[in-house]
Short mmCIF file of C-alpha atoms and ligand atoms in Angstrom, two decimals:
data_model
loop_
_atom_site.label_atom_id
_atom_site.label_comp_id
_atom_site.label_asym_id
_atom_site.label_seq_id
_atom_site.Cartn_x
_atom_site.Cartn_y
_atom_site.Cartn_z
CA MET A 82 33.82 -5.30 20.34
CA PRO A 83 30.72 -5.14 22.42
CA ASP A 84 27.44 -4.35 20.79
CA THR A 85 26.95 -1.07 22.87
CA LEU A 86 26.67 2.63 22.22
CA THR A 87 28.34 4.98 24.60
CA ILE A 88 26.58 8.35 25.12
CA ILE A 89 28.07 11.29 27.10
CA ASP A 90 25.47 14.02 27.95
CA ASN A 91 27.43 17.19 27.81
CA ARG A 92 24.74 18.88 29.95
CA THR A 93 25.62 16.75 32.86
CA GLY A 94 28.82 15.06 31.83
CA LYS A 95 27.18 11.67 32.60
CA GLN A 96 27.95 8.73 30.45
CA TYR A 97 25.52 5.87 29.41
CA GLU A 98 25.90 2.59 27.73
CA LEU A 99 23.17 1.50 25.60
CA SER A 100 22.92 -1.83 24.04
CA ILE A 101 22.67 -2.34 20.22
CA ALA A 102 20.75 -5.20 18.65
CA ASN A 103 20.02 -5.56 14.86
CA ASP A 104 21.75 -2.20 14.33
CA THR A 105 19.19 -0.59 16.53
CA ILE A 106 19.06 1.17 19.91
CA LYS A 107 15.94 1.02 21.94
CA ALA A 108 14.47 4.59 22.15
CA MET A 109 13.05 3.81 25.68
CA ASP A 110 16.83 3.30 26.70
CA LEU A 111 17.27 7.10 26.10
CA ARG A 112 14.67 7.92 28.77
CA GLN A 113 17.15 7.45 31.64
CA ILE A 114 19.27 10.28 30.27
CA LYS A 115 18.00 13.30 32.59
CA VAL A 116 19.38 16.55 33.60
CA ASN A 117 17.72 16.07 37.09
CA GLU A 118 15.36 13.77 38.60
CA ASN A 119 12.14 15.76 37.51
CA ASP A 120 13.26 15.80 33.98
CA PHE A 121 11.11 13.52 31.63
CA GLY A 122 14.13 12.07 30.12
CA LEU A 123 15.60 12.20 26.52
CA MET A 124 13.37 11.28 23.49
CA THR A 125 14.13 11.08 19.67
CA TYR A 126 12.42 13.60 17.41
CA ASP A 127 11.61 11.76 14.01
CA PRO A 128 8.61 13.19 12.17
CA ALA A 129 7.53 10.75 9.25
CA PHE A 130 9.65 7.94 10.98
CA MET A 131 12.64 8.71 8.82
CA ASN A 132 15.03 6.62 10.96
CA THR A 133 12.76 4.79 13.41
CA ALA A 134 11.90 1.18 13.21
CA SER A 135 8.37 0.79 14.66
CA CYS A 136 8.33 -3.00 14.63
CA LYS A 137 10.31 -6.07 13.95
CA SER A 138 8.97 -7.92 10.86
CA MET A 139 9.57 -11.18 9.05
CA ILE A 140 7.26 -10.38 6.06
CA THR A 141 8.97 -8.28 3.36
CA PHE A 142 12.67 -7.29 2.86
CA ILE A 143 13.50 -4.11 0.86
CA ASP A 144 17.20 -2.96 0.31
CA GLY A 145 16.43 0.54 -1.12
CA GLU A 146 19.98 1.26 -2.15
CA LYS A 147 20.30 -1.97 -4.19
CA GLY A 148 16.75 -2.02 -5.49
CA ILE A 149 15.85 -5.39 -3.83
CA LEU A 150 12.40 -6.53 -2.75
CA ARG A 151 11.61 -9.82 -1.35
CA TYR A 152 8.41 -11.41 0.21
CA ARG A 153 9.42 -13.99 3.07
CA GLY A 154 12.80 -14.15 1.36
CA TYR A 155 11.66 -14.84 -2.29
CA PRO A 156 12.73 -12.16 -4.71
CA ILE A 157 9.76 -10.20 -6.30
CA GLU A 158 11.13 -11.01 -9.86
CA HIS A 159 11.02 -14.91 -9.11
CA LEU A 160 7.45 -14.56 -7.72
CA ALA A 161 6.28 -12.33 -10.70
CA GLU A 162 7.45 -14.97 -13.13
CA LYS A 163 6.53 -18.22 -11.37
CA SER A 164 3.77 -17.69 -8.80
CA ASN A 165 0.28 -16.18 -8.89
CA TYR A 166 -1.36 -13.68 -6.66
CA LEU A 167 -3.22 -16.12 -4.46
CA GLU A 168 -0.21 -18.34 -3.93
CA THR A 169 1.77 -15.09 -3.10
CA ALA A 170 -0.75 -13.91 -0.72
CA TYR A 171 -0.61 -17.12 1.09
CA LEU A 172 3.09 -16.84 1.21
CA ILE A 173 2.92 -13.26 2.69
CA LEU A 174 0.37 -14.27 5.27
CA TYR A 175 1.56 -17.65 6.37
CA GLY A 176 5.39 -17.36 5.83
CA GLU A 177 5.73 -20.30 3.55
CA LEU A 178 4.69 -21.35 -0.11
CA PRO A 179 1.63 -23.67 0.20
CA ASN A 180 1.86 -27.34 -0.78
CA LYS A 181 -0.92 -28.67 -3.13
CA PRO A 182 -3.56 -29.35 -0.66
CA GLN A 183 -2.85 -26.21 1.26
CA TYR A 184 -3.09 -24.08 -1.93
CA GLU A 185 -6.33 -25.79 -3.01
CA GLU A 186 -7.98 -25.28 0.21
CA TRP A 187 -6.81 -21.57 0.38
CA VAL A 188 -8.20 -20.98 -3.24
CA HIS A 189 -11.46 -22.69 -2.31
CA ASN A 190 -11.77 -20.53 0.84
CA ILE A 191 -11.09 -17.34 -0.94
CA THR A 192 -13.41 -18.29 -3.82
CA TYR A 193 -16.15 -19.15 -1.46
CA HIS A 194 -16.16 -15.70 0.23
CA THR A 195 -16.40 -13.54 -2.74
CA LEU A 196 -20.22 -12.87 -2.60
CA ILE A 197 -21.31 -9.76 -0.50
CA HIS A 198 -24.40 -9.34 1.53
CA GLU A 199 -27.25 -7.91 -0.48
CA ASN A 200 -27.56 -5.06 1.99
CA ILE A 201 -23.97 -4.17 1.08
CA LYS A 202 -25.18 -3.78 -2.49
CA LYS A 203 -27.93 -1.49 -1.29
CA LEU A 204 -25.51 0.54 0.63
CA MET A 205 -23.33 1.01 -2.52
CA ASP A 206 -26.38 2.07 -4.60
CA GLY A 207 -26.66 5.06 -2.20
CA PHE A 208 -23.42 6.56 -3.59
CA HIS A 209 -23.76 9.56 -6.01
CA TYR A 210 -23.37 8.60 -9.61
CA ASP A 211 -19.90 10.21 -9.91
CA ALA A 212 -18.67 8.98 -6.43
CA HIS A 213 -14.92 8.13 -6.74
CA PRO A 214 -14.62 4.17 -6.53
CA MET A 215 -11.89 4.47 -4.06
CA GLY A 216 -14.07 6.39 -1.61
CA MET A 217 -16.76 3.91 -2.18
CA LEU A 218 -14.31 1.03 -1.46
CA ILE A 219 -13.09 2.57 1.71
CA SER A 220 -16.61 3.22 2.92
CA THR A 221 -17.89 -0.14 2.06
CA VAL A 222 -15.03 -2.04 3.63
CA ALA A 223 -15.62 0.01 6.83
CA ALA A 224 -19.42 -1.05 6.49
CA LEU A 225 -18.45 -4.70 6.42
CA SER A 226 -17.47 -4.39 10.15
CA THR A 227 -21.16 -3.95 10.89
CA PHE A 228 -21.97 -7.21 9.08
CA TYR A 229 -19.40 -9.49 10.69
CA ASN A 230 -19.57 -9.25 14.41
CA ASP A 231 -17.31 -12.02 14.99
CA ALA A 232 -14.49 -9.91 13.52
CA LYS A 233 -14.24 -8.38 16.90
CA GLU A 234 -12.70 -11.60 18.24
CA ILE A 235 -9.22 -10.58 17.00
CA HIS A 236 -7.46 -12.82 19.45
CA ASN A 237 -9.12 -15.84 18.09
CA PRO A 238 -6.89 -17.47 15.35
CA GLU A 239 -10.11 -19.07 13.63
CA SER A 240 -11.82 -15.65 13.59
CA ARG A 241 -8.86 -13.95 12.01
CA LYS A 242 -8.65 -16.73 9.32
CA LYS A 243 -12.33 -16.19 8.48
CA GLN A 244 -11.96 -12.38 8.28
CA THR A 245 -8.78 -13.01 5.98
CA TYR A 246 -10.83 -15.20 3.41
CA ARG A 247 -13.67 -12.59 3.56
CA LEU A 248 -11.48 -9.65 3.07
CA ILE A 249 -9.25 -11.15 0.23
CA GLY A 250 -12.46 -12.65 -1.37
CA LYS A 251 -14.77 -9.66 -1.27
CA MET A 252 -12.40 -6.82 -2.16
CA PRO A 253 -12.49 -7.45 -5.93
CA THR A 254 -16.34 -7.69 -5.72
CA ILE A 255 -16.73 -4.39 -3.90
CA ALA A 256 -14.09 -2.84 -6.24
CA ALA A 257 -16.14 -4.17 -9.27
CA PHE A 258 -19.41 -3.00 -7.83
CA ALA A 259 -18.04 0.38 -7.23
CA PHE A 260 -16.94 0.65 -10.95
CA ARG A 261 -20.25 -0.78 -12.24
CA HIS A 262 -22.18 1.69 -10.00
CA SER A 263 -20.16 4.59 -11.46
CA VAL A 264 -21.14 3.60 -15.07
CA GLY A 265 -24.77 2.75 -14.19
CA ARG A 266 -24.34 -0.97 -15.12
CA PRO A 267 -26.00 -3.93 -13.32
CA TYR A 268 -23.65 -5.49 -10.89
CA VAL A 269 -22.18 -8.77 -11.98
CA TYR A 270 -21.91 -11.57 -9.49
CA PRO A 271 -18.65 -13.56 -8.85
CA ASP A 272 -18.06 -16.68 -11.19
CA ASN A 273 -16.47 -19.35 -9.06
CA ALA A 274 -15.25 -21.16 -12.21
CA LEU A 275 -12.82 -18.25 -12.80
CA SER A 276 -9.40 -17.32 -11.39
CA TYR A 277 -9.12 -14.54 -8.78
CA THR A 278 -8.08 -11.92 -11.61
CA ALA A 279 -10.26 -13.36 -14.36
CA ASN A 280 -13.22 -13.19 -12.07
CA LEU A 281 -12.53 -9.60 -11.19
CA MET A 282 -12.35 -8.70 -14.89
CA SER A 283 -15.71 -10.61 -15.48
CA MET A 284 -17.41 -8.57 -12.66
CA LEU A 285 -16.02 -5.50 -14.17
CA TRP A 286 -16.76 -6.01 -17.90
CA LYS A 287 -19.31 -8.79 -18.42
CA MET A 288 -22.41 -7.73 -20.41
CA THR A 289 -24.90 -10.21 -21.57
CA GLU A 290 -22.65 -13.16 -22.52
CA THR A 291 -22.88 -16.41 -20.49
CA GLN A 292 -19.26 -16.38 -19.40
CA PHE A 293 -16.87 -13.37 -19.78
CA GLN A 294 -13.75 -14.43 -21.52
CA ALA A 295 -10.81 -12.08 -20.61
CA HIS A 296 -7.70 -12.26 -22.83
CA PRO A 297 -5.41 -14.87 -20.97
CA ALA A 298 -2.28 -12.44 -21.44
CA LEU A 299 -4.34 -9.81 -19.73
CA VAL A 300 -5.32 -11.95 -16.93
CA LYS A 301 -1.94 -12.99 -16.41
CA ALA A 302 -0.62 -9.38 -16.58
CA LEU A 303 -3.22 -8.22 -13.89
CA ASP A 304 -2.05 -11.14 -11.68
CA VAL A 305 1.46 -10.08 -11.89
CA LEU A 306 0.53 -6.52 -11.10
CA PHE A 307 -1.24 -7.90 -8.11
CA ILE A 308 1.81 -9.88 -6.99
CA LEU A 309 4.01 -6.76 -7.13
CA HIS A 310 1.48 -4.83 -5.10
CA ALA A 311 0.82 -7.39 -2.44
CA ASP A 312 3.11 -6.01 0.35
CA HIS A 313 5.78 -3.36 0.90
CA GLU A 314 6.79 -3.44 4.38
CA GLN A 315 6.30 -0.27 6.63
CA ASN A 316 4.73 2.09 4.14
CA CYS A 317 2.23 4.77 5.01
CA SER A 318 -0.91 2.41 4.64
CA ALA A 319 0.80 -0.63 6.46
CA ASN A 320 1.78 1.73 9.20
CA ALA A 321 -1.80 3.00 9.33
CA MET A 322 -3.05 -0.68 9.42
CA ARG A 323 -0.74 -1.40 12.37
CA SER A 324 -1.53 1.79 14.14
CA ILE A 325 -5.19 1.38 13.90
CA GLY A 326 -5.11 -2.24 14.51
CA SER A 327 -3.11 -1.60 17.68
CA SER A 328 -6.25 -0.23 19.39
CA HIS A 329 -7.69 -3.90 18.77
CA VAL A 330 -10.48 -2.61 16.42
CA ASP A 331 -11.70 -5.17 13.96
CA PRO A 332 -9.79 -5.65 10.76
CA TYR A 333 -12.46 -4.08 8.51
CA ALA A 334 -12.29 -0.85 10.40
CA ALA A 335 -8.52 -1.12 10.19
CA ILE A 336 -8.43 -1.91 6.46
CA ALA A 337 -10.66 0.93 5.76
CA GLY A 338 -8.11 3.24 7.48
CA ALA A 339 -5.15 1.66 5.50
CA ALA A 340 -6.96 1.89 2.29
CA ALA A 341 -7.57 5.69 3.13
CA ALA A 342 -3.90 6.10 3.70
CA LEU A 343 -3.33 4.40 0.24
CA TYR A 344 -5.61 6.86 -1.61
CA GLY A 345 -3.48 9.80 -1.11
CA PRO A 346 -1.56 10.92 -4.19
CA LEU A 347 1.81 10.67 -2.36
CA HIS A 348 0.97 6.91 -1.91
CA GLY A 349 -1.24 4.65 -4.01
CA GLY A 350 -3.00 7.50 -5.49
CA ALA A 351 0.30 8.28 -7.39
CA ASN A 352 -0.70 5.91 -10.25
CA GLU A 353 -3.81 8.04 -10.90
CA ALA A 354 -1.82 11.18 -10.55
CA VAL A 355 0.87 9.90 -13.09
CA LEU A 356 -1.87 9.53 -15.85
CA ARG A 357 -3.30 12.98 -15.13
CA MET A 358 0.24 14.39 -15.26
CA LEU A 359 0.88 12.71 -18.65
CA ASP A 360 -2.48 14.09 -19.95
CA GLU A 361 -1.21 17.55 -18.78
CA ILE A 362 2.01 17.22 -20.51
CA GLY A 363 0.21 16.19 -23.80
CA THR A 364 3.02 15.66 -26.04
CA LYS A 365 6.64 14.42 -25.95
CA ASP A 366 7.71 17.94 -26.98
CA ASN A 367 6.51 19.46 -23.78
CA VAL A 368 8.58 17.02 -21.55
CA PRO A 369 11.62 19.44 -21.26
CA SER A 370 9.46 22.43 -20.14
CA PHE A 371 7.55 20.18 -17.68
CA ILE A 372 10.80 18.89 -16.23
CA LYS A 373 12.01 22.47 -15.83
CA GLY A 374 8.71 23.32 -13.92
CA VAL A 375 9.16 20.43 -11.52
CA LYS A 376 12.81 21.60 -10.91
CA SER A 377 11.67 25.12 -10.07
CA GLY A 378 9.19 23.76 -7.58
CA SER A 379 5.89 24.00 -9.61
CA GLY A 380 4.99 20.37 -8.71
CA ARG A 381 6.42 16.84 -8.38
CA LEU A 382 7.23 14.37 -11.08
CA MET A 383 4.43 11.94 -10.11
CA GLY A 384 5.62 8.23 -10.15
CA PHE A 385 9.19 9.20 -9.26
CA GLY A 386 11.02 9.00 -5.98
CA HIS A 387 10.57 6.83 -2.92
CA ARG A 388 11.10 7.08 0.64
CA VAL A 389 13.11 3.78 0.66
CA TYR A 390 14.22 3.07 -2.88
CA LYS A 391 17.36 5.28 -3.71
CA ASN A 392 17.54 3.08 -6.94
CA TYR A 393 15.32 1.73 -9.68
CA ASP A 394 12.11 0.35 -7.93
CA PRO A 395 12.42 -3.39 -8.75
CA ARG A 396 8.64 -3.45 -9.27
CA ALA A 397 8.93 -0.79 -11.84
CA LYS A 398 11.40 -2.92 -13.86
CA VAL A 399 8.93 -5.80 -13.99
CA ILE A 400 6.16 -3.56 -14.99
CA LYS A 401 8.05 -1.91 -17.67
CA GLN A 402 8.63 -5.41 -19.27
CA LEU A 403 5.11 -6.32 -18.66
CA ALA A 404 3.89 -3.16 -20.49
CA ASP A 405 5.27 -4.60 -23.78
CA GLU A 406 3.21 -7.88 -23.37
CA VAL A 407 0.03 -5.78 -22.62
CA PHE A 408 0.48 -3.42 -25.34
CA GLU A 409 0.85 -6.47 -27.90
CA VAL A 410 -2.83 -7.36 -27.01
CA THR A 411 -4.30 -4.01 -26.42
CA GLY A 412 -2.26 -1.73 -28.64
CA ARG A 413 0.39 0.66 -27.42
CA ASN A 414 -0.68 3.41 -25.00
CA PRO A 415 0.26 6.56 -26.75
CA LYS A 416 1.23 8.12 -23.48
CA LEU A 417 3.97 5.59 -23.23
CA ASP A 418 6.22 7.88 -25.32
CA ILE A 419 5.76 10.82 -22.90
CA ALA A 420 6.51 8.60 -20.00
CA LEU A 421 9.83 7.17 -21.53
CA GLU A 422 11.06 10.62 -22.45
CA LEU A 423 10.41 11.91 -18.92
CA GLU A 424 12.20 8.77 -17.49
CA ARG A 425 15.12 9.26 -20.08
CA ILE A 426 15.45 13.04 -19.22
CA ALA A 427 15.02 12.68 -15.53
CA LEU A 428 17.62 9.97 -15.18
CA GLU A 429 20.10 12.06 -16.80
CA ASP A 430 19.25 15.38 -15.14
CA GLU A 431 21.36 16.42 -12.21
CA TYR A 432 18.36 17.38 -10.02
CA PHE A 433 16.83 13.88 -10.14
CA VAL A 434 20.31 12.10 -10.04
CA LYS A 435 21.49 14.13 -6.95
CA ARG A 436 18.31 13.33 -5.12
CA LYS A 437 18.43 9.55 -6.19
CA LEU A 438 14.91 9.88 -7.87
CA TYR A 439 13.86 6.97 -9.97
CA PRO A 440 10.71 5.57 -11.43
CA ASN A 441 8.49 3.82 -8.71
CA VAL A 442 5.89 1.28 -9.08
CA ASP A 443 3.23 3.90 -10.01
CA PHE A 444 5.16 5.31 -12.93
CA TYR A 445 4.22 2.67 -15.57
CA SER A 446 1.43 0.72 -13.88
CA GLY A 447 -1.29 3.33 -14.85
CA LEU A 448 -0.33 3.04 -18.47
CA ILE A 449 -0.95 -0.75 -18.35
CA TYR A 450 -4.12 -0.36 -16.45
CA GLN A 451 -5.51 2.19 -18.94
CA ALA A 452 -4.43 0.14 -21.95
CA MET A 453 -6.38 -2.66 -20.31
CA GLY A 454 -9.55 -0.49 -20.09
CA PHE A 455 -9.56 0.64 -16.47
CA PRO A 456 -10.60 4.26 -15.97
CA VAL A 457 -8.03 6.20 -13.83
CA GLU A 458 -10.30 6.28 -10.82
CA MET A 459 -9.94 2.55 -10.60
CA PHE A 460 -6.09 2.76 -10.26
CA PRO A 461 -5.88 3.09 -6.50
CA VAL A 462 -8.65 0.48 -6.21
CA LEU A 463 -6.57 -1.95 -8.15
CA PHE A 464 -3.74 -1.26 -5.74
CA SER A 465 -5.95 -1.79 -2.69
CA ILE A 466 -7.07 -5.32 -3.79
CA PRO A 467 -3.77 -7.19 -3.71
CA ARG A 468 -2.39 -4.91 -0.90
CA THR A 469 -5.12 -6.51 1.34
CA ALA A 470 -3.03 -9.57 1.91
CA GLY A 471 -0.11 -7.36 2.91
CA TRP A 472 -2.24 -5.22 5.31
CA ILE A 473 -3.64 -8.33 7.12
CA ALA A 474 -0.22 -10.05 7.38
CA GLN A 475 1.30 -6.76 8.93
CA TRP A 476 -1.86 -6.47 11.27
CA GLU A 477 -1.63 -10.16 12.50
CA GLU A 478 2.12 -9.90 13.02
CA MET A 479 1.47 -6.85 14.98
CA LEU A 480 -1.16 -8.55 17.10
CA LEU A 481 1.13 -11.63 17.81
CA ASP A 482 4.18 -9.54 18.80
CA SER A 483 4.54 -9.19 22.43
CA ASP A 484 6.58 -6.14 22.14
CA GLN A 485 3.70 -4.15 20.56
CA LYS A 486 1.22 -2.10 22.52
CA ILE A 487 -1.23 0.56 21.45
CA ALA A 488 0.64 3.00 19.00
CA ARG A 489 1.03 6.30 20.69
CA PRO A 490 3.82 8.53 19.61
CA ARG A 491 5.29 11.35 21.88
CA GLN A 492 5.44 14.95 20.73
CA VAL A 493 7.60 17.85 21.55
CA TYR A 494 5.25 20.57 22.90
CA LEU A 495 6.22 24.05 21.76
CA GLY A 496 2.71 25.74 22.32
CA SER A 497 1.85 28.32 24.99
CA GLY A 498 2.48 27.92 28.65
CA MET A 499 -0.29 27.98 31.20
CA ARG A 500 -2.64 31.09 30.67
CA ASP A 501 -5.63 32.52 32.40
CA TYR A 502 -9.09 32.25 30.58
CA VAL A 503 -10.24 35.79 29.30
CA VAL A 504 -13.84 36.53 28.95
CA MET A 505 -15.06 37.33 25.41
CA SER A 506 -15.80 40.98 26.15
CA LYS A 507 -12.18 41.53 27.10
CA ARG A 508 -10.43 39.95 24.36
CA LYS A 509 -8.84 42.07 21.55
N1 ACO B 714 9.67 15.12 -8.20
C1 ACO B 714 10.38 16.19 -7.98
N2 ACO B 714 11.13 16.25 -6.72
C2 ACO B 714 10.98 15.27 -5.84
C3 ACO B 714 10.14 14.24 -6.11
C4 ACO B 714 9.44 14.13 -7.32
N3 ACO B 714 8.59 13.05 -7.64
N4 ACO B 714 10.21 13.38 -4.99
C5 ACO B 714 11.16 13.90 -4.16
N5 ACO B 714 11.62 15.10 -4.79
C6 ACO B 714 12.65 15.94 -4.10
C7 ACO B 714 12.09 16.81 -2.92
O1 ACO B 714 11.51 18.00 -3.44
C8 ACO B 714 13.23 16.81 -2.15
O2 ACO B 714 14.08 17.86 -2.61
P1 ACO B 714 14.81 18.95 -1.68
O3 ACO B 714 15.94 18.06 -1.01
O4 ACO B 714 15.52 19.88 -2.51
O5 ACO B 714 13.94 19.50 -0.90
C9 ACO B 714 13.99 15.44 -2.12
O6 ACO B 714 13.65 15.09 -3.52
C10 ACO B 714 13.54 14.56 -1.22
O7 ACO B 714 12.21 14.35 -1.21
P2 ACO B 714 11.30 14.09 0.14
O8 ACO B 714 9.97 14.67 -0.10
O9 ACO B 714 12.17 14.50 1.27
O10 ACO B 714 11.35 12.48 0.09
P3 ACO B 714 10.30 11.58 0.83
O11 ACO B 714 11.02 10.33 1.13
O12 ACO B 714 9.55 12.31 2.04
O13 ACO B 714 9.07 11.35 -0.18
C11 ACO B 714 7.79 10.43 -1.87
C12 ACO B 714 8.96 10.30 -0.99
C13 ACO B 714 6.48 11.03 -1.12
C14 ACO B 714 7.33 9.15 -2.62
C15 ACO B 714 8.11 11.54 -2.98
O14 ACO B 714 9.31 11.05 -3.74
C16 ACO B 714 7.04 11.92 -3.84
O15 ACO B 714 6.21 12.87 -3.46
N6 ACO B 714 7.01 11.21 -5.18
C17 ACO B 714 5.89 11.54 -6.03
C18 ACO B 714 4.64 10.77 -5.61
C19 ACO B 714 4.67 9.29 -5.85
O16 ACO B 714 5.09 8.90 -6.97
N7 ACO B 714 4.43 8.54 -4.79
C20 ACO B 714 4.32 7.09 -5.08
C21 ACO B 714 5.38 6.44 -4.02
S1 ACO B 714 5.30 4.67 -4.35
C22 ACO B 714 3.98 4.25 -3.39
O17 ACO B 714 3.59 4.75 -2.47
C23 ACO B 714 3.19 3.08 -4.00
#
């Protein structure tokens, strides 16, 4: 059987044969389908990219029906159990797990790029006392673009490597400084003797002690959360990263845009929205009436549903198990009972079952973050730190893909035809 698709245009009776590769036809092959020579040719209409592959990728595999997520072929559950965030970031970026010298060099390079320029600190000082840390993170990452002019050399692999170290190294520092600014505490500089996540915790919570000692179980839990959030193929922010990057702007400007896309409550801002929702529900007894409200269209059940997963989000499964380990150290987050009841009812309710709405990564992550002491405003920030590796990998793959050009979708124009300008005195 040939790998082709035969199309008959009933407007003209003409027949076309399009080739199929990887279960995909090329949208540009439709352009030849015309009613007459002056016709522009057929396009597809696909708002929100519901059924359009915008790239070929070798980074992350998701099977939404089966609830499978793999980075470079490795199941997320195995990485969560056996790897650590920096090793996973290396895997995502370079395609293979590092050997020992590669790993040590990688960790060294990230660790020695954690400091930020003192002027960045001054810039952060300028934010209002109640500035949202995610807004601060987005703006500050954009500002990094003005500090590293070499970042404009996006076609130079050495320059890309350098910006990768800087971005992955500095994100936790900027995130922690944003938090310290919001609570009026002095900034804590990075401690190179600590691991990636232990250092972040030190920069967030260290007071006057010589070295901050985070609980090892919590350091491990945060590291696992970072692994789970490191990449997720062509989601809203990855798509933003590729789209902005396709104009060949430097990676700091592109990451600021990707982080802005992540900030929204339908994407990475959902973990913050989940906690606000649980607060609004208040007690377990109010769950049935809340669910009723969601079904009648008064709002969404935040942390539920996903564009790709039509099954339990595999990250949510790992997080649910992790929650028990964290609560053993921190004490149980009382909102867990409300979340469990929401999940129990929703998974039995026809509305959610019919629409295949299951808990996503954000449903339980916020409960863990809160139990660990992070304020809700920090949740999207905690998502952005590990996702930086994914954004850079997606950006680099896009830059090196000879099929890619500047991202520029088409539109179906339905506005006015040509009209004559009317002077103001004659307008109705
Ligand atoms: N609560 C109630 N109903 C929902 C929910 C929800 N959380 N999610 C989807 N639905 C319903 C929609 O109303 C729609 O119903 P309809 O067919 O009767 O109109 C149907 O399910 C399909 O929903 P869409 O919005 O078409 O699905 P889409 O793929 O566009 O949206 C999204 C996916 C944005 C994640 C959505 O499920 C949502 O808003 N969830 C809540 C926000 C959230 O948790 N976001 C985090 C996603 S994970 C991440 O980004 C890290």
